[in-house]
mmCIF file of C-alpha atoms in Angstrom:
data_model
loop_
_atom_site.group_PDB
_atom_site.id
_atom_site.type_symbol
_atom_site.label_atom_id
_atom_site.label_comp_id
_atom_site.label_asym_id
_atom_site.label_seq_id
_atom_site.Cartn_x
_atom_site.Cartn_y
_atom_site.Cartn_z
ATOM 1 C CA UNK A 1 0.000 0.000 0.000
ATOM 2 C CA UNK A 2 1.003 3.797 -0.626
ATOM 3 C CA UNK A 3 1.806 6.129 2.498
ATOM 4 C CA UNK A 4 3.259 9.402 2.662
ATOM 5 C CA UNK A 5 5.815 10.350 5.814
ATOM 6 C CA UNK A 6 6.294 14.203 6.504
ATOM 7 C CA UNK A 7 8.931 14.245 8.581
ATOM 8 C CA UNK A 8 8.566 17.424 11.408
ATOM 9 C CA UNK A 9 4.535 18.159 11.894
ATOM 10 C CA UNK A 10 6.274 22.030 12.492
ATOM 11 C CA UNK A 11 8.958 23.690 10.863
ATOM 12 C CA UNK A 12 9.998 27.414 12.189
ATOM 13 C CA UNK A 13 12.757 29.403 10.018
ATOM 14 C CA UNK A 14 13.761 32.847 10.198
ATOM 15 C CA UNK A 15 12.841 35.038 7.564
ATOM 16 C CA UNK A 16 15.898 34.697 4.606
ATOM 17 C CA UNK A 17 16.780 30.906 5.855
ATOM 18 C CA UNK A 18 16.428 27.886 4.015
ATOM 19 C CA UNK A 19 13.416 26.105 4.242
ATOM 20 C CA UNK A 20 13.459 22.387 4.040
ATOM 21 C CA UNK A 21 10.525 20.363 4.050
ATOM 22 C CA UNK A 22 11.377 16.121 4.055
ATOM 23 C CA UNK A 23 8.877 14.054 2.588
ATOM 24 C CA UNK A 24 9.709 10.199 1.750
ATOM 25 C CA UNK A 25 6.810 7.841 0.333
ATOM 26 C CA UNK A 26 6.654 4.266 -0.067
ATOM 27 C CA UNK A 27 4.881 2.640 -3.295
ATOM 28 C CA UNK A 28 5.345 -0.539 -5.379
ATOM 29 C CA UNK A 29 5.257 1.689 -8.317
ATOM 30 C CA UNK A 30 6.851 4.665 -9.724
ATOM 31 C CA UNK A 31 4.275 7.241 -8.414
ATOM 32 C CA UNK A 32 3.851 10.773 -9.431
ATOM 33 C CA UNK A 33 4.384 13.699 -6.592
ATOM 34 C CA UNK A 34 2.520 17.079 -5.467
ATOM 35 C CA UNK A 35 3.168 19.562 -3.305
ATOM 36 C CA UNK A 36 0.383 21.302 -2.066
ATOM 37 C CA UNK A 37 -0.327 24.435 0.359
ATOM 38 C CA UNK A 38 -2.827 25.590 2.393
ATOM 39 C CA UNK A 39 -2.915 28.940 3.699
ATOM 40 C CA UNK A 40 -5.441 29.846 6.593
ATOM 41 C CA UNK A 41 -9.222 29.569 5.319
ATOM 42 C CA UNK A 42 -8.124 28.432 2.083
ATOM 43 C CA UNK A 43 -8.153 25.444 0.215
ATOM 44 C CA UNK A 44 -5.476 23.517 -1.104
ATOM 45 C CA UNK A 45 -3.157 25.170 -3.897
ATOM 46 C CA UNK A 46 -0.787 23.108 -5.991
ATOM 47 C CA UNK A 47 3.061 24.070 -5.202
ATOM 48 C CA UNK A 48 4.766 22.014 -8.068
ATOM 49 C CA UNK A 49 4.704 18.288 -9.247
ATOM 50 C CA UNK A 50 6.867 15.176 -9.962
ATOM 51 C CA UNK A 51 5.731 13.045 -12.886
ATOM 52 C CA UNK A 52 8.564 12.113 -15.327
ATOM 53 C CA UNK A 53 12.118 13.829 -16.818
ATOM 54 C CA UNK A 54 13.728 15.927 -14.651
ATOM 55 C CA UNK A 55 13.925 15.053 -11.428
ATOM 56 C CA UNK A 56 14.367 18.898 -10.095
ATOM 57 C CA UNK A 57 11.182 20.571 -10.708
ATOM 58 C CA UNK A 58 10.457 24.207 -9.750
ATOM 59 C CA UNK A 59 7.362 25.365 -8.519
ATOM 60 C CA UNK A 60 5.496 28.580 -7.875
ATOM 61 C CA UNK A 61 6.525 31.117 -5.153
ATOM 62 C CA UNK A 62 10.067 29.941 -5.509
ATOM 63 C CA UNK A 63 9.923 26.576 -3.868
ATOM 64 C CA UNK A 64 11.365 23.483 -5.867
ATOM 65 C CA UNK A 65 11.803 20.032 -4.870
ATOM 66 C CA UNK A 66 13.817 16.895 -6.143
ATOM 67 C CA UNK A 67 12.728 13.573 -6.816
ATOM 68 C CA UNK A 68 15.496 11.037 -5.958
ATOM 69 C CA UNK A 69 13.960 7.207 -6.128
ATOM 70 C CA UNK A 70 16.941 5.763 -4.466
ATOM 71 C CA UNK A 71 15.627 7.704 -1.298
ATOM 72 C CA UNK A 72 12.222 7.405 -1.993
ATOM 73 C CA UNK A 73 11.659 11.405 -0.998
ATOM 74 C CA UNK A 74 10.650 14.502 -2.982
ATOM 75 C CA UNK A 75 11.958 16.919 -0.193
ATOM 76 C CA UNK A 76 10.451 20.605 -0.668
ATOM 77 C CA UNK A 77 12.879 23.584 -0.335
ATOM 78 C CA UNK A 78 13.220 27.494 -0.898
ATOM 79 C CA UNK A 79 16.379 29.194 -0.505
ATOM 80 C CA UNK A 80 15.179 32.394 1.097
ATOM 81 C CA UNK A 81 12.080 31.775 3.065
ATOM 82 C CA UNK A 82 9.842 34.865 3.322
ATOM 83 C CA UNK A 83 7.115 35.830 5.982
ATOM 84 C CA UNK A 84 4.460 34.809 3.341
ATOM 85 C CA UNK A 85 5.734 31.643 2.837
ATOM 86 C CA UNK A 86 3.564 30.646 6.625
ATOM 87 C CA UNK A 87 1.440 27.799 5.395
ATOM 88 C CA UNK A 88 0.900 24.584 5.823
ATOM 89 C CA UNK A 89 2.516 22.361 3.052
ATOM 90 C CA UNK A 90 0.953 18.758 1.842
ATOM 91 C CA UNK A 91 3.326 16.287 0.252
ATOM 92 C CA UNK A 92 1.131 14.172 -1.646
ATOM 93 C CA UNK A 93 1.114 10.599 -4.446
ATOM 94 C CA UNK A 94 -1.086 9.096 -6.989
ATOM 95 C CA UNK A 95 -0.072 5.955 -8.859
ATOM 96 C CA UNK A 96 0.198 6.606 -12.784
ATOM 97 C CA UNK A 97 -2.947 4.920 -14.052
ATOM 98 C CA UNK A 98 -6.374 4.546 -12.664
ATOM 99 C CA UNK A 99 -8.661 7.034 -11.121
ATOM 100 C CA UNK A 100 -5.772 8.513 -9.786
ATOM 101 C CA UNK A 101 -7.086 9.366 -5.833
ATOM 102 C CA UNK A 102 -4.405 11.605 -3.887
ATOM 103 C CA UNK A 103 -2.512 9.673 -1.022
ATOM 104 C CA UNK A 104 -1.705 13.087 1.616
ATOM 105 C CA UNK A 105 0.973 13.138 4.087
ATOM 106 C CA UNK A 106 -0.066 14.273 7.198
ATOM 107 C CA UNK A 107 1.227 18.454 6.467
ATOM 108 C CA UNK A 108 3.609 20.301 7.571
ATOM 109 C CA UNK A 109 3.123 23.510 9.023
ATOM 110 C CA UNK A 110 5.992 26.270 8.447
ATOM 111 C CA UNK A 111 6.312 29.277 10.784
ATOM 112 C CA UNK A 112 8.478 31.767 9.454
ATOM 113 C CA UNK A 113 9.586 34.642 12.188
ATOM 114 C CA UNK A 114 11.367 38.056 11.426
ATOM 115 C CA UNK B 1 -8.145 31.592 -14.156
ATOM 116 C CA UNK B 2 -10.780 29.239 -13.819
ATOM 117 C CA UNK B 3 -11.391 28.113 -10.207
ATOM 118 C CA UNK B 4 -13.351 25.207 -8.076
ATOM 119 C CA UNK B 5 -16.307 26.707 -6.179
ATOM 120 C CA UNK B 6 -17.785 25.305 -3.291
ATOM 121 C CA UNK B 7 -20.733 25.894 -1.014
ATOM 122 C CA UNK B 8 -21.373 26.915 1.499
ATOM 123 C CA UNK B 9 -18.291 27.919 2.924
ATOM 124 C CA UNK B 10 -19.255 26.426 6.534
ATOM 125 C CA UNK B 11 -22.721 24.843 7.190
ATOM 126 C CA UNK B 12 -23.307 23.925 11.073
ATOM 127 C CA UNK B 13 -25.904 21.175 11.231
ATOM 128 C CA UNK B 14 -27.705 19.247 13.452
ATOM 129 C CA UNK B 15 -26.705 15.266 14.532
ATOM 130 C CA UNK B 16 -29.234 13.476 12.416
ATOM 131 C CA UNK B 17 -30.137 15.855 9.345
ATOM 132 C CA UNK B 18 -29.060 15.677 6.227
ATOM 133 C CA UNK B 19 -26.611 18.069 4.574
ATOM 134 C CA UNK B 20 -25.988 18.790 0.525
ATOM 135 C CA UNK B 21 -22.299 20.429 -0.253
ATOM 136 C CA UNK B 22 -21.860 22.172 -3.633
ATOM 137 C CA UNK B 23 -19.148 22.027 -5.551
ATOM 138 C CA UNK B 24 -18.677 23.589 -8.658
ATOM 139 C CA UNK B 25 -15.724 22.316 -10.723
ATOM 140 C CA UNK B 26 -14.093 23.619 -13.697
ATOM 141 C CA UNK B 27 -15.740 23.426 -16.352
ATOM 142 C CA UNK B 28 -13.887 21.356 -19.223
ATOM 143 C CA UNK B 29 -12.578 18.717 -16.070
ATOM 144 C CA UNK B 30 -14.230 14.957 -16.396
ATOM 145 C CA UNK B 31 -12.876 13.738 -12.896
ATOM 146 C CA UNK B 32 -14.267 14.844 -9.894
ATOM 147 C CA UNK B 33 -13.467 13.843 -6.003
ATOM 148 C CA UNK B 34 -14.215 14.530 -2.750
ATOM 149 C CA UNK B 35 -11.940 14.244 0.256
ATOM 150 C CA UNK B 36 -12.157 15.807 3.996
ATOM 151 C CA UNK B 37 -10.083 16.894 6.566
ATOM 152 C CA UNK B 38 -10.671 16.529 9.884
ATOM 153 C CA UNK B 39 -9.258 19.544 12.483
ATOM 154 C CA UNK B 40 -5.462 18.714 13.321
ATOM 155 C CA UNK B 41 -5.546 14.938 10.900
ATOM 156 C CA UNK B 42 -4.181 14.351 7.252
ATOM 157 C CA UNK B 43 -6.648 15.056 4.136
ATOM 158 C CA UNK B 44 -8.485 11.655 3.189
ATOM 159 C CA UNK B 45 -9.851 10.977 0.133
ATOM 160 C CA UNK B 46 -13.651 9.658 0.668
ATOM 161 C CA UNK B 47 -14.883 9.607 -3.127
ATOM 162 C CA UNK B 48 -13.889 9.841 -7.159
ATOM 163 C CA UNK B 49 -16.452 10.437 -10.057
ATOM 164 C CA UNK B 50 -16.079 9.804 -13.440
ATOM 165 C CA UNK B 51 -18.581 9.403 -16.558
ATOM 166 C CA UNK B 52 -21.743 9.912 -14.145
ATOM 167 C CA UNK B 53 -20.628 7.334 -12.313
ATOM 168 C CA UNK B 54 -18.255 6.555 -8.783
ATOM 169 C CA UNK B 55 -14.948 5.397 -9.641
ATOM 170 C CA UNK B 56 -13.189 4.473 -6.581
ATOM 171 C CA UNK B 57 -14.573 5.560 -2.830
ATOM 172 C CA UNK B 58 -12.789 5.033 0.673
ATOM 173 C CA UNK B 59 -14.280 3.204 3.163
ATOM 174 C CA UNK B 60 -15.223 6.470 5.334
ATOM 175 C CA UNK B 61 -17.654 6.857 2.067
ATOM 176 C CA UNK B 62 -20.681 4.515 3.597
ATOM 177 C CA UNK B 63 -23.987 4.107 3.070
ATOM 178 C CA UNK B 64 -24.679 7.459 4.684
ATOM 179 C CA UNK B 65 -22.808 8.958 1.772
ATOM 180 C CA UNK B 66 -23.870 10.098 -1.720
ATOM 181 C CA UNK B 67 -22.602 12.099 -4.401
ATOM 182 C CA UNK B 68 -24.314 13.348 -7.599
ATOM 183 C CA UNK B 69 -23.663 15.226 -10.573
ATOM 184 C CA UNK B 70 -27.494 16.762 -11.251
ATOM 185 C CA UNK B 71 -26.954 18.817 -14.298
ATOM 186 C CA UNK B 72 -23.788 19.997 -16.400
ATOM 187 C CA UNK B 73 -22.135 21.867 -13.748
ATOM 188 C CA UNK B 74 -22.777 20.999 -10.253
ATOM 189 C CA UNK B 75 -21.231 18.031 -8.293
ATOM 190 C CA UNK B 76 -22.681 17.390 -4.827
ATOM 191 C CA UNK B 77 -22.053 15.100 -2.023
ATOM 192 C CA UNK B 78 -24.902 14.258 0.552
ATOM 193 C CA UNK B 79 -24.519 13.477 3.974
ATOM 194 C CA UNK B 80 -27.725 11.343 5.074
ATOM 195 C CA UNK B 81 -28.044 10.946 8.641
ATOM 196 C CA UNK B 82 -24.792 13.132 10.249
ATOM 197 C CA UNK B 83 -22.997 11.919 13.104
ATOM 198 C CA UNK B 84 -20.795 14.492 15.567
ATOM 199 C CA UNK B 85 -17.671 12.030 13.589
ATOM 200 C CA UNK B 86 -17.942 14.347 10.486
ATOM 201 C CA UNK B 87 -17.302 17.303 11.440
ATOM 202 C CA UNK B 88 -14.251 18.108 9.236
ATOM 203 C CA UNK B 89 -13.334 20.344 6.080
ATOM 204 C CA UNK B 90 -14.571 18.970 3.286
ATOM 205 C CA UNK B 91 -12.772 19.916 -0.415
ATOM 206 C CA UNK B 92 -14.203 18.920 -3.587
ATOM 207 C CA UNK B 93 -11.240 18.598 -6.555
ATOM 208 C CA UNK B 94 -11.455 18.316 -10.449
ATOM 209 C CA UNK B 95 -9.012 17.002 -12.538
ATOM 210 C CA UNK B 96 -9.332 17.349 -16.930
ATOM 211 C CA UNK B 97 -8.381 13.706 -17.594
ATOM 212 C CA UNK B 98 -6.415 10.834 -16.074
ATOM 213 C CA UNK B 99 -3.515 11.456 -17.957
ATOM 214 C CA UNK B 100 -0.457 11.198 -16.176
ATOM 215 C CA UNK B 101 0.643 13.349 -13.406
ATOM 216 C CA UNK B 102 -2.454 15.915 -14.704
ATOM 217 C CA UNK B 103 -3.220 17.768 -11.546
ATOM 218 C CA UNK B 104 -6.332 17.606 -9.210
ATOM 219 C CA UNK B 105 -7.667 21.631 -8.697
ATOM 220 C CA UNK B 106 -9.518 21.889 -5.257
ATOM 221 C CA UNK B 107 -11.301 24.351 -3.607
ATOM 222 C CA UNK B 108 -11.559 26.413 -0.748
ATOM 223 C CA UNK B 109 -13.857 23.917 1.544
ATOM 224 C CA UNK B 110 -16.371 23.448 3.144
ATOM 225 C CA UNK B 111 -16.403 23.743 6.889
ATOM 226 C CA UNK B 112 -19.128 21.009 8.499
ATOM 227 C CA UNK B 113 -19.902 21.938 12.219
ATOM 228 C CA UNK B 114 -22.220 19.104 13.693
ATOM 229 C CA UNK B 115 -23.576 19.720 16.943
#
């Protein structure tokens, strides 16, 4: 069976740090990968996506993450975070093929402070 | 750019009535789902639609659950008989077609209060 493991339910950086979010997944298959985020009140806004090529894949708001299927994780990072970035962030799978239902981790939430 | 709409944004409820959420996907999408959220838990899918029809569900998705597309535009799920257990957020997502790595578009939610 599929899971999703978000490593750290809460991340705090500093405003101008890195931020880096872990997630690792388990599957039989070669899944594809989403980011999602969440700010307060809102629904869930897709961050950037894994399917197939290039394993680096940039995203909006200037977050990218890396596929690496040795590790089995598609960790999320920014190099500068900003006060905006505050969110919660969803590392989620589908398997290629089917009806394609979303697999979530369990979030992240990311406090950035001044 | 186009946009899933759902309401209404929160609907409090009594244990034991029925509830309708709206969803309004966009519009050229052919897959629809529903998944919910429950306050400080992961999102879980409960639901997938395709071709008028369900395509996968979870088993949260029981007997007390329903989901409809009435006319050309609207995609509802129905809660029968609510229990205090679903309380959650509730998003509805759309997706154009199944192929690979296309992504699912949600929307804002739907907060469920029962009491």
């Amino acid at each position: 069976a599929q899971s999703v493991t978000q490593l750290g339910s809460h991340v705090s950086v500093s405003e101008g740090a890195l931020v880096l979010l872990r997630c690792n997944y388990s599957s039989s298959v070669p899944p594809y990968l989403f980011w999602y985020v969440q700010y307060p009140n809102q629904g869930l806004q897709l961050l950037l996506k894994y399917t197939t090529g290039a394993t680096l894949v940039k995203g909006i708001n200037g977050f990218e993450a890396e596929f690496k299927k040795s590790e089995t994780s598609f960790h999320l990072t920014k190099p500068s975070a900003h006060m905006s970035d505050a969110a919660e962030y969803f590392c989620a799978v589908i398997l290629s093929g089917g009806y394609n239902k979303l697999i979530f981790g369990a979030g992240t939430r990311l406090a950035v402070h001044p | 750019e186009p946009e899933v709409t759902q309401t209404p944004s929160h609907q409090v409820t009594q244990m034991g009535q029925e509830v309708i959420l709206r969803c309004v996907p966009i519009s050229n999408h052919l897959y629809f789902y529903w998944y919910r959220q429950i306050l400080g838990q992961k999102v879980e899918f409960l639901v997938s639609f395709y071709n008028n029809e369900i395509s996968e569900k979870s088993e949260i998705f029981d007997d007390q659950f329903s989901v409809e597309r009435p006319d050309g535009s609207n995609f509802t799920l129905k809660i029968r008989s609510t229990k205090l257990e679903d309380s959650a957020m509730y998003f509805c997502a759309s997706r154009r077609d199944k192929q690979g790595g296309q992504p699912q578009h949600f929307g804002d939610g739907t907060r469920l209060s029962i009491l």
